[in-house]
Tab-separated table of C-alpha atoms in Angstrom:
chain	number	residue	atom	x	y	z
A	1	MET	CA	-8.142	1.295	22.968
A	2	THR	CA	-4.847	2.372	21.379
A	3	ILE	CA	-6.631	4.921	19.188
A	4	LEU	CA	-8.262	6.469	22.267
A	5	PHE	CA	-4.878	6.670	23.966
A	6	VAL	CA	-3.339	8.417	20.942
A	7	ILE	CA	-6.269	10.843	20.711
A	8	ASN	CA	-5.997	11.618	24.436
A	9	LEU	CA	-2.340	12.543	23.919
A	10	PHE	CA	-3.453	15.441	21.724
A	11	MET	CA	-6.277	16.772	23.907
A	12	ASN	CA	-5.990	20.255	25.394
A	13	ASN	CA	-7.123	21.115	28.912
A	14	ASP	CA	-10.466	22.298	27.525
A	15	ASN	CA	-11.004	18.919	25.743
A	16	THR	CA	-10.355	20.272	22.236
A	17	LEU	CA	-8.006	18.511	19.926
A	18	GLU	CA	-4.889	20.254	18.736
A	19	VAL	CA	-5.633	20.311	15.031
A	20	LYS	CA	-2.096	20.994	13.828
A	21	THR	CA	-0.620	18.159	15.857
A	22	MET	CA	-3.327	15.692	14.849
A	23	TYR	CA	-3.020	16.683	11.184
A	24	GLY	CA	0.755	16.279	11.399
A	25	LEU	CA	0.423	12.840	12.980
A	26	LEU	CA	-2.048	11.704	10.314
A	27	LEU	CA	0.186	13.047	7.561
A	28	PHE	CA	3.147	11.212	9.110
A	29	PHE	CA	1.204	7.909	9.107
A	30	HIS	CA	0.018	8.562	5.558
A	31	LEU	CA	3.498	9.248	4.161
A	32	THR	CA	5.133	6.463	6.184
A	33	GLY	CA	2.556	3.942	4.970
A	34	LEU	CA	3.021	5.145	1.396
A	35	SER	CA	6.802	4.818	1.679
A	36	ILE	CA	6.628	1.282	3.060
A	37	TRP	CA	3.997	0.270	0.495
A	38	LEU	CA	5.795	1.647	-2.556
A	39	GLY	CA	9.241	0.621	-1.305
A	40	SER	CA	8.079	-2.936	-0.664
A	41	LEU	CA	6.542	-3.160	-4.122
A	42	VAL	CA	9.723	-2.030	-5.864
A	43	ALA	CA	12.038	-4.167	-3.684
A	44	VAL	CA	10.011	-7.335	-4.217
A	45	ILE	CA	9.749	-6.721	-7.971
A	46	VAL	CA	13.549	-6.514	-8.153
A	47	MET	CA	14.067	-9.553	-5.906
A	48	LEU	CA	11.570	-11.803	-7.686
A	49	THR	CA	12.869	-10.749	-11.096
A	50	MET	CA	16.357	-11.853	-10.062
A	51	MET	CA	15.004	-15.102	-8.564
A	52	LYS	CA	12.981	-15.858	-11.698
A	53	LYS	CA	16.091	-16.931	-13.626
A	54	HIS	CA	16.995	-19.594	-11.046
A	55	ILE	CA	13.533	-20.592	-9.858
A	56	ALA	CA	14.164	-24.282	-10.659
A	57	SER	CA	16.366	-24.464	-7.565
A	58	PRO	CA	14.405	-25.616	-4.495
A	59	GLU	CA	16.215	-23.087	-2.292
A	60	ILE	CA	15.265	-20.204	-4.589
A	61	GLY	CA	11.672	-21.487	-4.668
A	62	GLN	CA	11.525	-21.456	-0.870
A	63	LEU	CA	13.070	-18.001	-0.793
A	64	ALA	CA	10.457	-16.783	-3.293
A	65	GLN	CA	7.664	-18.226	-1.107
A	66	LYS	CA	9.013	-16.436	1.965
A	67	THR	CA	9.432	-13.224	-0.012
A	68	VAL	CA	5.784	-13.270	-1.115
A	69	LYS	CA	4.573	-14.010	2.420
A	70	ILE	CA	6.694	-11.258	3.982
A	71	PHE	CA	5.607	-8.865	1.238
A	72	ASN	CA	1.947	-9.512	2.045
A	73	PHE	CA	2.680	-9.106	5.753
A	74	LEU	CA	4.279	-5.672	5.228
A	75	THR	CA	2.410	-4.264	2.283
A	76	HIS	CA	-1.234	-4.873	3.042
A	77	PRO	CA	-1.182	-3.243	6.488
A	78	SER	CA	0.818	-0.282	5.171
A	79	SER	CA	-1.591	0.260	2.269
A	80	PHE	CA	-4.476	0.058	4.734
A	81	VAL	CA	-2.751	2.714	6.881
A	82	VAL	CA	-2.503	4.911	3.763
A	83	LEU	CA	-6.231	4.452	3.128
A	84	ILE	CA	-7.388	5.104	6.701
A	85	SER	CA	-5.036	8.038	7.310
A	86	GLY	CA	-6.037	9.547	3.955
A	87	VAL	CA	-9.718	9.385	4.849
A	88	LEU	CA	-9.016	10.910	8.268
A	89	LEU	CA	-6.932	13.683	6.681
A	90	ILE	CA	-9.803	14.580	4.357
A	91	VAL	CA	-12.247	14.560	7.269
A	92	ASP	CA	-9.829	16.626	9.354
A	93	MET	CA	-9.542	19.227	6.584
A	94	GLY	CA	-13.336	19.471	6.420
A	95	LEU	CA	-13.460	18.590	2.730
A	96	ILE	CA	-16.047	15.829	2.857
A	97	ARG	CA	-18.800	17.476	0.827
A	98	SER	CA	-17.125	20.656	-0.350
A	99	ALA	CA	-15.926	21.482	-3.857
A	100	LYS	CA	-12.472	19.997	-4.306
A	101	PRO	CA	-9.843	20.418	-6.992
A	102	PHE	CA	-9.182	17.569	-9.436
A	103	TRP	CA	-6.062	16.360	-7.636
A	104	MET	CA	-8.004	15.964	-4.398
A	105	HIS	CA	-10.769	13.961	-6.132
A	106	TYR	CA	-8.160	11.802	-7.871
A	107	MET	CA	-6.293	11.145	-4.628
A	108	GLU	CA	-9.468	10.403	-2.696
A	109	GLU	CA	-11.441	8.328	-5.175
A	110	VAL	CA	-8.918	6.801	-7.559
A	111	GLY	CA	-6.222	6.374	-4.900
A	112	GLY	CA	-8.656	4.651	-2.539
A	113	MET	CA	-9.882	2.384	-5.331
A	114	PHE	CA	-6.291	1.463	-6.255
A	115	ILE	CA	-5.492	0.551	-2.664
A	116	LEU	CA	-8.475	-1.763	-2.278
A	117	LEU	CA	-8.053	-3.252	-5.757
A	118	PHE	CA	-4.391	-4.057	-5.327
A	119	ILE	CA	-4.778	-5.480	-1.829
A	120	VAL	CA	-7.239	-8.001	-3.270
A	121	LEU	CA	-5.414	-8.593	-6.571
A	122	LEU	CA	-1.941	-9.073	-5.106
A	123	SER	CA	-3.308	-11.280	-2.316
A	124	ILE	CA	-4.954	-13.597	-4.834
A	125	LEU	CA	-1.960	-13.649	-7.195
A	126	GLY	CA	0.444	-14.139	-4.274
A	127	LYS	CA	-1.505	-17.094	-2.883
A	128	LYS	CA	-1.645	-18.690	-6.332
A	129	LEU	CA	2.102	-18.193	-6.778
A	130	VAL	CA	2.870	-19.769	-3.391
A	131	VAL	CA	0.727	-22.799	-4.320
A	132	LYS	CA	2.544	-23.125	-7.663
A	133	LEU	CA	5.927	-22.794	-5.964
A	134	THR	CA	4.944	-25.527	-3.528
A	135	ALA	CA	3.774	-27.835	-6.349
A	136	GLY	CA	7.060	-27.371	-8.211
A	137	ASP	CA	5.851	-27.390	-11.852
A	138	GLN	CA	8.317	-25.051	-13.601
A	139	LEU	CA	5.942	-23.949	-16.364
A	140	ASP	CA	3.223	-23.059	-13.840
A	141	ILE	CA	5.739	-21.295	-11.621
A	142	ARG	CA	7.028	-19.132	-14.476
A	143	SER	CA	3.515	-18.141	-15.576
A	144	GLY	CA	2.458	-17.430	-11.975
A	145	MET	CA	5.597	-15.390	-11.385
A	146	ALA	CA	4.969	-13.398	-14.582
A	147	ARG	CA	1.373	-12.636	-13.533
A	148	TYR	CA	2.418	-11.652	-10.023
A	149	LEU	CA	5.216	-9.389	-11.237
A	150	SER	CA	2.909	-7.816	-13.823
A	151	GLY	CA	0.289	-7.086	-11.162
A	152	MET	CA	2.941	-5.542	-8.946
A	153	MET	CA	4.322	-3.384	-11.764
A	154	VAL	CA	0.848	-2.132	-12.655
A	155	SER	CA	0.254	-1.284	-9.004
A	156	VAL	CA	3.528	0.694	-8.851
A	157	VAL	CA	2.514	2.685	-11.947
A	158	CYS	CA	-0.936	3.371	-10.462
A	159	VAL	CA	0.475	4.472	-7.096
A	160	LEU	CA	2.988	6.730	-8.838
A	161	SER	CA	0.186	8.227	-10.945
A	162	VAL	CA	-1.617	9.270	-7.753
A	163	VAL	CA	1.592	10.630	-6.246
A	164	PHE	CA	2.343	12.584	-9.447
A	165	ILE	CA	-1.163	14.080	-9.751
A	166	VAL	CA	-1.089	15.143	-6.106
A	167	ALA	CA	2.474	16.487	-6.297
A	168	VAL	CA	1.781	18.741	-9.285
A	169	LYS	CA	-1.753	19.497	-8.015
A	170	LEU	CA	-3.473	19.161	-11.380
């Protein structure tokens, strides 16, 4: 229903969509989602790295649990917005089956794969970390935290690789 309302906002009197406005709106959603996704990843990496030193404290453990839950709440929807808006941008540009440059293939195929992969990977690692934080075994918590942080760092590098390839248009 909301999507139909948004689309109706951009309809002309002759029932044609204003392409420039729709493209601009999709690009806005795409870049906003990317900013929230990448910013959340970096912020949580810094926060959890600082918490890691004092994770034996019950208060820090609870704070780490809340951080992981809030991260999942913000990051997964924003990465999904990046995926959906990216697909719609490609459709809007009419580049579905046409010959595309390397950067466009990389953004479309590799970027989409990264999004789906890291939604699943970070969800699984985050749930495991929350369970370990709840159980309270320090050795398990440290190993779970290391895995989670490693997964997040790899995802940041992968996202930045897509941004770099697209920015320099290789």
